[in-house]
Coordinates of C-alpha atoms in Angstrom, one line a residue:
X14 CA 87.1 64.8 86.7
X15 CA 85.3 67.8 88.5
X16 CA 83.1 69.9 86.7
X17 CA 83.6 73.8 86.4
X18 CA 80.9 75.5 88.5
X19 CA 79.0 79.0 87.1
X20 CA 78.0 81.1 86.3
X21 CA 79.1 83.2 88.5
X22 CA 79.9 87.2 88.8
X23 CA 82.5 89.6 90.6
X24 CA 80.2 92.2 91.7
X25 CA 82.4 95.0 92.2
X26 CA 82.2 96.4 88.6
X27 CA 78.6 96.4 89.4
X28 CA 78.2 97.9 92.6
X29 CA 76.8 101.9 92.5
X30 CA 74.1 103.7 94.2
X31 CA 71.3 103.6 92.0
X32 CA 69.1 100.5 92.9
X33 CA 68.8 97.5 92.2
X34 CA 73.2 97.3 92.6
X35 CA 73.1 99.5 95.5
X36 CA 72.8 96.8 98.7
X37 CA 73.2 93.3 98.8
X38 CA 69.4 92.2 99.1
X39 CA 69.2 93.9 95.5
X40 CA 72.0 93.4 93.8
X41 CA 71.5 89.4 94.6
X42 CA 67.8 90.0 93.3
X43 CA 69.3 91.4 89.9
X44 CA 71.7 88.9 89.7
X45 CA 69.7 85.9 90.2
X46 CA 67.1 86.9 87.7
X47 CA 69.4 87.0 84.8
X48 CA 70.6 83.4 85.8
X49 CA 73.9 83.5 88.0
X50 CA 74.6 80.8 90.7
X51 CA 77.2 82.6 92.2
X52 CA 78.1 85.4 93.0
X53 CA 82.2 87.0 94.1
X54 CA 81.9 89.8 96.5
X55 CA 84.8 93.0 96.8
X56 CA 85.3 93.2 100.6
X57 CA 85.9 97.4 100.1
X58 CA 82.2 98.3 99.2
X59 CA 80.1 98.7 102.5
X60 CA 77.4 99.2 100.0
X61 CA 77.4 94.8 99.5
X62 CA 79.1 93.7 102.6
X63 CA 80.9 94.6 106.0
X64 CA 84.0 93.1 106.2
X65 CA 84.8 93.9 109.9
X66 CA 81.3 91.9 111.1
X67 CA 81.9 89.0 108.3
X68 CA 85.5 88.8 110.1
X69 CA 84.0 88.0 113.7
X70 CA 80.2 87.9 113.5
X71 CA 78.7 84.6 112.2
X72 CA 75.6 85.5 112.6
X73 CA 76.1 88.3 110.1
X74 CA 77.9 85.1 107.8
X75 CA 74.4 83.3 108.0
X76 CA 72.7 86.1 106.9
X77 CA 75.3 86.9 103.6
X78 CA 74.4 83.2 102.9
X79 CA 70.9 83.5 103.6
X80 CA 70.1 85.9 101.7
X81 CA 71.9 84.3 98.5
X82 CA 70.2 80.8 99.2
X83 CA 66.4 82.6 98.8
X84 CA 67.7 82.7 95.3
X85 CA 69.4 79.8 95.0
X86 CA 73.0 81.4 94.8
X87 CA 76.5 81.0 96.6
X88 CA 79.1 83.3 97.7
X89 CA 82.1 82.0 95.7
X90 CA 85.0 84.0 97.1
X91 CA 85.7 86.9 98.7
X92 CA 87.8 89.5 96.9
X93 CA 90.7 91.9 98.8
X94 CA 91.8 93.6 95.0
X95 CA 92.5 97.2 95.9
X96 CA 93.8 96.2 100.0
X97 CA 96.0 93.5 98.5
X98 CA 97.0 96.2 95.9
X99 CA 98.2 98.8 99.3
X100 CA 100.3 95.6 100.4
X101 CA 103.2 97.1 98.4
X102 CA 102.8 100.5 96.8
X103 CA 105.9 102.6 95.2
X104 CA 106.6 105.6 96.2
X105 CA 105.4 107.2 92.7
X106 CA 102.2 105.9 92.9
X107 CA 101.6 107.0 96.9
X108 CA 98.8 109.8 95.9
X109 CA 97.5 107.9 93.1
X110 CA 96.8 104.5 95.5
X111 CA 95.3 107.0 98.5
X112 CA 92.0 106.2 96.8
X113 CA 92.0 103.0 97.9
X114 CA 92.2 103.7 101.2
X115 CA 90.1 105.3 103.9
X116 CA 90.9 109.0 104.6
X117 CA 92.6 108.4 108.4
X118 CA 95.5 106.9 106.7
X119 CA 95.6 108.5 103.1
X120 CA 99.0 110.7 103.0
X121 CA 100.4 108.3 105.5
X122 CA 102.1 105.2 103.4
X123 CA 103.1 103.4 106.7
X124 CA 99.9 103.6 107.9
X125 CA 98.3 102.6 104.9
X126 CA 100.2 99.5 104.5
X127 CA 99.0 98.5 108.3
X128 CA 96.0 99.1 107.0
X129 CA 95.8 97.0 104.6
X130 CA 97.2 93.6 105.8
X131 CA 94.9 94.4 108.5
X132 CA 92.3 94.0 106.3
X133 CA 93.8 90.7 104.5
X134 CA 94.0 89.5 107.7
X135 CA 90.0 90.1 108.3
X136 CA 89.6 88.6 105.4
X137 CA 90.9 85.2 106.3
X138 CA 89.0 85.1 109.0
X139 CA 85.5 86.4 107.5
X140 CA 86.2 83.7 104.6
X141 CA 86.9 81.1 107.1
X142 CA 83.6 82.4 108.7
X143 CA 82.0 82.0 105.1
X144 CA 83.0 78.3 104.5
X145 CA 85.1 79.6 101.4
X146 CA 88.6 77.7 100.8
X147 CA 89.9 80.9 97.9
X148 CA 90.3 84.1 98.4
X149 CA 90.8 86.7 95.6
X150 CA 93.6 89.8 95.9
X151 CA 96.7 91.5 93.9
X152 CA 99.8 91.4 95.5
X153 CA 100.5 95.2 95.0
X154 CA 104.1 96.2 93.6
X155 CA 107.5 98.2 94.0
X156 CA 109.1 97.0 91.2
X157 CA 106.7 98.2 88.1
X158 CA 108.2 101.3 87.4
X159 CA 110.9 99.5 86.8
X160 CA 109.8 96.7 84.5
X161 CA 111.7 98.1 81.7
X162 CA 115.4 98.0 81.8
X163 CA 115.9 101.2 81.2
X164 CA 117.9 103.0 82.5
X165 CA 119.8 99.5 83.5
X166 CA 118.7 98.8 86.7
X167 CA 121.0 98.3 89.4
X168 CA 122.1 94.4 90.4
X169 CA 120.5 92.9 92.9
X170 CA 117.2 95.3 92.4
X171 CA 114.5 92.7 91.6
X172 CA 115.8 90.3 93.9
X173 CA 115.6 93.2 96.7
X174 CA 112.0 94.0 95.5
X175 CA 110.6 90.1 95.9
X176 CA 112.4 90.2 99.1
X177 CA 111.0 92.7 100.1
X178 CA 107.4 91.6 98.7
X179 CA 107.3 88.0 100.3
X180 CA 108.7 89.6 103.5
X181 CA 105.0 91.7 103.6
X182 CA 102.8 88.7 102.3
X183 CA 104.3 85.7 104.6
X184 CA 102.5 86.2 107.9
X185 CA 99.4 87.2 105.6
X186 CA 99.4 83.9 103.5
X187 CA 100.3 82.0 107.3
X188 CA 96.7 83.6 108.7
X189 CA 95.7 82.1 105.8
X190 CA 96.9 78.8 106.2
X191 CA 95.3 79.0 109.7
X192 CA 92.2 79.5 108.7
X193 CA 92.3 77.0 105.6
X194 CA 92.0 79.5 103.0
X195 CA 94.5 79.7 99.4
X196 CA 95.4 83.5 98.8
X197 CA 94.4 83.7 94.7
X198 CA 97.0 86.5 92.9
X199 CA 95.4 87.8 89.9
X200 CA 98.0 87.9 87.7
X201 CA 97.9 91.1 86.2
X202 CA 100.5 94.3 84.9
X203 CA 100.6 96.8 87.2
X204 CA 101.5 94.0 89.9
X205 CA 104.5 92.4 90.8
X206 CA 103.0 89.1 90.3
X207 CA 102.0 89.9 86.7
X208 CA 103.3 86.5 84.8
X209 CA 104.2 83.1 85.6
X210 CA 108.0 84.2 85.9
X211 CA 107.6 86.7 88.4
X212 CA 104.9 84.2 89.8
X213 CA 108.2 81.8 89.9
X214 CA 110.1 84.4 91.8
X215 CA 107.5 85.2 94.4
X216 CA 107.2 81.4 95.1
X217 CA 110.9 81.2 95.6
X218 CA 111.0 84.2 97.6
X219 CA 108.4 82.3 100.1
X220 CA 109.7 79.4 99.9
X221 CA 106.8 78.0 98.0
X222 CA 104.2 78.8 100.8
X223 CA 101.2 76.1 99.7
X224 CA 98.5 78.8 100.3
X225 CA 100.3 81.2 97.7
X226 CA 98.3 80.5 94.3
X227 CA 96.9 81.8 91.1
X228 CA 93.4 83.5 89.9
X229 CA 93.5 83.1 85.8
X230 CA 92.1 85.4 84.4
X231 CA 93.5 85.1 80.3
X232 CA 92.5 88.4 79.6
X233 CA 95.5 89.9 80.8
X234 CA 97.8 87.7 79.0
X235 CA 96.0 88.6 75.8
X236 CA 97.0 92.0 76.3
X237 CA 100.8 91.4 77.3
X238 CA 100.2 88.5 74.2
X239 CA 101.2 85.8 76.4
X240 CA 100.6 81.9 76.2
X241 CA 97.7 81.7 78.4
X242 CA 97.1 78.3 77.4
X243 CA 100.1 76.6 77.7
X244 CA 100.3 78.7 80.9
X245 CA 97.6 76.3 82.0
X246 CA 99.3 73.7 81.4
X247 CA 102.3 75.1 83.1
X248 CA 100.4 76.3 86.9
X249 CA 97.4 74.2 87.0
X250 CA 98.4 72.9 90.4
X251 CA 98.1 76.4 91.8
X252 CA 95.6 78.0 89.7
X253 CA 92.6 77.5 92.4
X254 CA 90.1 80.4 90.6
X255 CA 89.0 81.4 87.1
X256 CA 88.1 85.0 86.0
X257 CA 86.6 84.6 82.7
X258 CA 87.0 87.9 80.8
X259 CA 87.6 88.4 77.3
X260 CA 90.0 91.1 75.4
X261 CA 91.7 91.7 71.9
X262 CA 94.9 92.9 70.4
X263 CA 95.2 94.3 67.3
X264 CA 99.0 95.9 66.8
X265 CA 99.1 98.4 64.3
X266 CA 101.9 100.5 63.0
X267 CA 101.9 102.8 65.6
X268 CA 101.0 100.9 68.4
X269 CA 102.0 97.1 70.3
X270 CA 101.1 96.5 73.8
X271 CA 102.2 99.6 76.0
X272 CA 99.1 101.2 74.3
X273 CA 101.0 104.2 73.7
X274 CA 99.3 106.6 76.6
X275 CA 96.1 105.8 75.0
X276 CA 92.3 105.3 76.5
X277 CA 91.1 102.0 76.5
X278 CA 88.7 102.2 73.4
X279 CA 92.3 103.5 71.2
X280 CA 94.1 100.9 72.7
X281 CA 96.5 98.1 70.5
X282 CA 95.2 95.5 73.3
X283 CA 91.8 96.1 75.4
X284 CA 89.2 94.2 77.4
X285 CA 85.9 93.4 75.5
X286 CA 82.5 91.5 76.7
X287 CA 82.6 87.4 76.6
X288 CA 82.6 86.6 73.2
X289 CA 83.8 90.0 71.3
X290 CA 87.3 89.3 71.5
X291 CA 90.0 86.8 70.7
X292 CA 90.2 84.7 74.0
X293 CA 90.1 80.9 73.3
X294 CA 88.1 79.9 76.1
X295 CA 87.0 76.6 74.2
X296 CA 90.4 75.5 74.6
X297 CA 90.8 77.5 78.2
X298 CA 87.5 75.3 79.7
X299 CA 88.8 72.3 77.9
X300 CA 92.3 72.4 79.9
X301 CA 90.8 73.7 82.9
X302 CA 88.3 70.3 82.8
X303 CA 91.6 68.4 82.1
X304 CA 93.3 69.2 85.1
X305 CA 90.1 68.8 87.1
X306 CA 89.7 72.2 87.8
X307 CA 86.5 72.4 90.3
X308 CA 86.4 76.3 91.1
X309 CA 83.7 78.5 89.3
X310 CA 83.6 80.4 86.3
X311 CA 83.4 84.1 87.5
X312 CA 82.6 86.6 84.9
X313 CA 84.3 89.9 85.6
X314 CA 82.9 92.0 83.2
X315 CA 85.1 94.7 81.8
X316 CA 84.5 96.5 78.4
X317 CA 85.1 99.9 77.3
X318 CA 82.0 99.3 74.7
X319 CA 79.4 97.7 76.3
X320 CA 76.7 98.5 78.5
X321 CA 77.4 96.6 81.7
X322 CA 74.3 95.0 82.1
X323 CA 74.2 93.9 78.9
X324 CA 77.7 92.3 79.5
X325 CA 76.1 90.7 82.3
X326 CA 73.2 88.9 80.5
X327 CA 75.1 88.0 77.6
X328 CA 77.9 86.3 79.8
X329 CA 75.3 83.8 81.8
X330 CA 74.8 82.3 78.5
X331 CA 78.2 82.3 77.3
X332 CA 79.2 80.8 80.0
X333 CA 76.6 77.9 80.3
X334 CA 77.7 77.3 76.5
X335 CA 81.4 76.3 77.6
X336 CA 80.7 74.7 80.6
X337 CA 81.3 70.8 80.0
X338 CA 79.2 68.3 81.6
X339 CA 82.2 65.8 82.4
X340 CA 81.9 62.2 81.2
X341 CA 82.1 59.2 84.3
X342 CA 83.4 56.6 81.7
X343 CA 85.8 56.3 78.8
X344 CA 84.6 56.6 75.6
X345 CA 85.9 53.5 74.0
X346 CA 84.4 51.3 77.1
X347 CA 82.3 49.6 74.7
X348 CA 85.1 47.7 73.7
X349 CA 86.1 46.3 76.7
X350 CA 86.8 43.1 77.1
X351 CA 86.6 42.9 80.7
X352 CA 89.8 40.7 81.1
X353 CA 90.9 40.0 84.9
X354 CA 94.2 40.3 86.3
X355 CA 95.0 36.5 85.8
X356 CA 94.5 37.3 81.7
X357 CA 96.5 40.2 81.7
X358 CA 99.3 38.5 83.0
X359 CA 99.4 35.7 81.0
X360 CA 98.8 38.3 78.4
X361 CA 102.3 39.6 79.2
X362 CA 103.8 36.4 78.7
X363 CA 103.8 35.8 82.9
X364 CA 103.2 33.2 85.5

């Protein structure tokens, strides 16, 4: 069995202007001192990192990873969250999504969309450039606002909509595959791709494409009060990255999981700092370990309580607790007998 890696942190909660998160050298500085190994960078903040240089410069690649081995720290994956999200926007959401994108092509969906696989496409390369084999992203969506069937949507809508959604992501996930990298969806609402059956469905829809995979991250099934364990047990195989980030739900008689229009802090189901909420990430490191998951433990820290920072520190520890040293021999070998393969076949009553 591998052993989980971490602790390590998605920095793009972090990221801001005010020092010591507001450049790489710094942030790196801040994040070492409180313990982290590793650290998961968004590609969208030129504040951290320049994703058209990391994409053809490896001289710029030496010094991302120069800078993190001063402190004895790793890049762990690159992250394409909000470009992957402008892969496949709905209409109703055009204005909304705009903030994502840079101003030449905000108002301009078409544009927008080139935009973004033009920047998955970077990303291949730069993570390529980086050594990395994962790459973090959503898969954007253009059938959420119809996730409820009501009014009854029309036959044959879905299936148009995955279609449609593999159609955009096939040439991204074959760069991919050129450059050796898995694409990781977060499976998340809001996206397409935001449980293991519509997971199923984008898999059929590209033909289960090998680099097409999975970044688990249980908080999200917490809130839509999903298996995430048995879901483990279910997608190991393509589950290639680990968010760990913890959450709660606590129905009432008013509310369940659509959170009824609510903030986050009145919310039946919201995200909390490792260790104040209900995930079972005993069991969820245990499985992981099982199925020789080898990735890293990333914390993305999300809580609508907590001071960041204080997320962060707490969470090195945390995470340290759960990681499990694996074992190189059985338990029971004590006991062995150390029979040959003569013995065991005369064992079995054979010649």
């Amino acid at each position: 069995m591998q052993a989980i890696q971490g602790p390590a942190l998605f920095l793009a909660q972090f990221a801001s202007d005010e020092a010591p998160f507001n450049t790489f050298e710094n942030i790196i500085e801040w994040a070492a001192s409180i313990g982290f190994k590793g650290v998961q960078i968004p590609t969208w903040d030129q504040r951290l990192f320049d994703l058209d240089r990391a994409a053809h410069d490896l001289q710029y690649c030496q010094y991302i990873q120069d800078t993190l081995a001063k402190h004895n720290m790793v890049v762990t994956e690159l992250s394409t969250h909000l470009q992957g999200q402008l892969v496949a926007v709905h209409p109703a959401y055009d204005e909304m999504f705009d903030g994502f994108a840079p101003d030449h092509v905000k108002g301009n969906p078409d544009a927008r969309q080139k935009w973004a696989v033009d920047q998955l496409l970077k990303s291949a390369h730069a993570s390529k450039n980086l050594g990395l084999t994962n790459h973090a992203t959503f898969s954007g969506a253009l059938l959420w606002p119809y996730l409820y069937p009501w009014p009854q949507r029309p036959a044959g809508l879905v299936e148009a909509g995955f279609d449609e959604l593999a159609n955009r992501w096939i040439p991204i996930l074959d760069e991919f595959d050129r450059c050796n990298v898995n694409v990781c969806f977060e499976i998340h609402p809001g996206e397409d791709l935001h449980d293991g059956v519509t997971f199923d469905m984008f898999l059929a829809a590209t033909d289960h494409h090998p680099r097409a995979n999975i970044l688990f991250d249980p908080s999200h099934f917490v809130l839509q009060q999903l298996d995430y364990l048995q879901f483990i047990d279910i997608y190991h195989e393509r589950i290639k990255m680990f968010h760990v980030k913890d959450a709660e739900f606590n129905a009432t008689g008013k509310q369940g999981i659509y959170g009824g229009y609510q903030s986050w802090i009145d919310r039946a189901g919201r995200f909390r700092s490792l260790g104040d909420g209900q995930v079972d990430f005993k069991g969820i490191f245990s499985k992981l370990t099982q199925y020789d998951f080898g990735g890293w433990a990333v914390i993305e820290w999300e809580c609508c309580m907590k001071h960041p920072e204080a997320g962060a520190e707490e969470g090195v520890k945390f995470v340290n607790d759960h990681l499990i040293r694996v074992t190189e021999r059985a338990f029971d070998d004590f006991a062995s007998s150390g029979i040959d393969h003569q013995t065991n076949r005369r064992i079995l009553g054979l010649k």
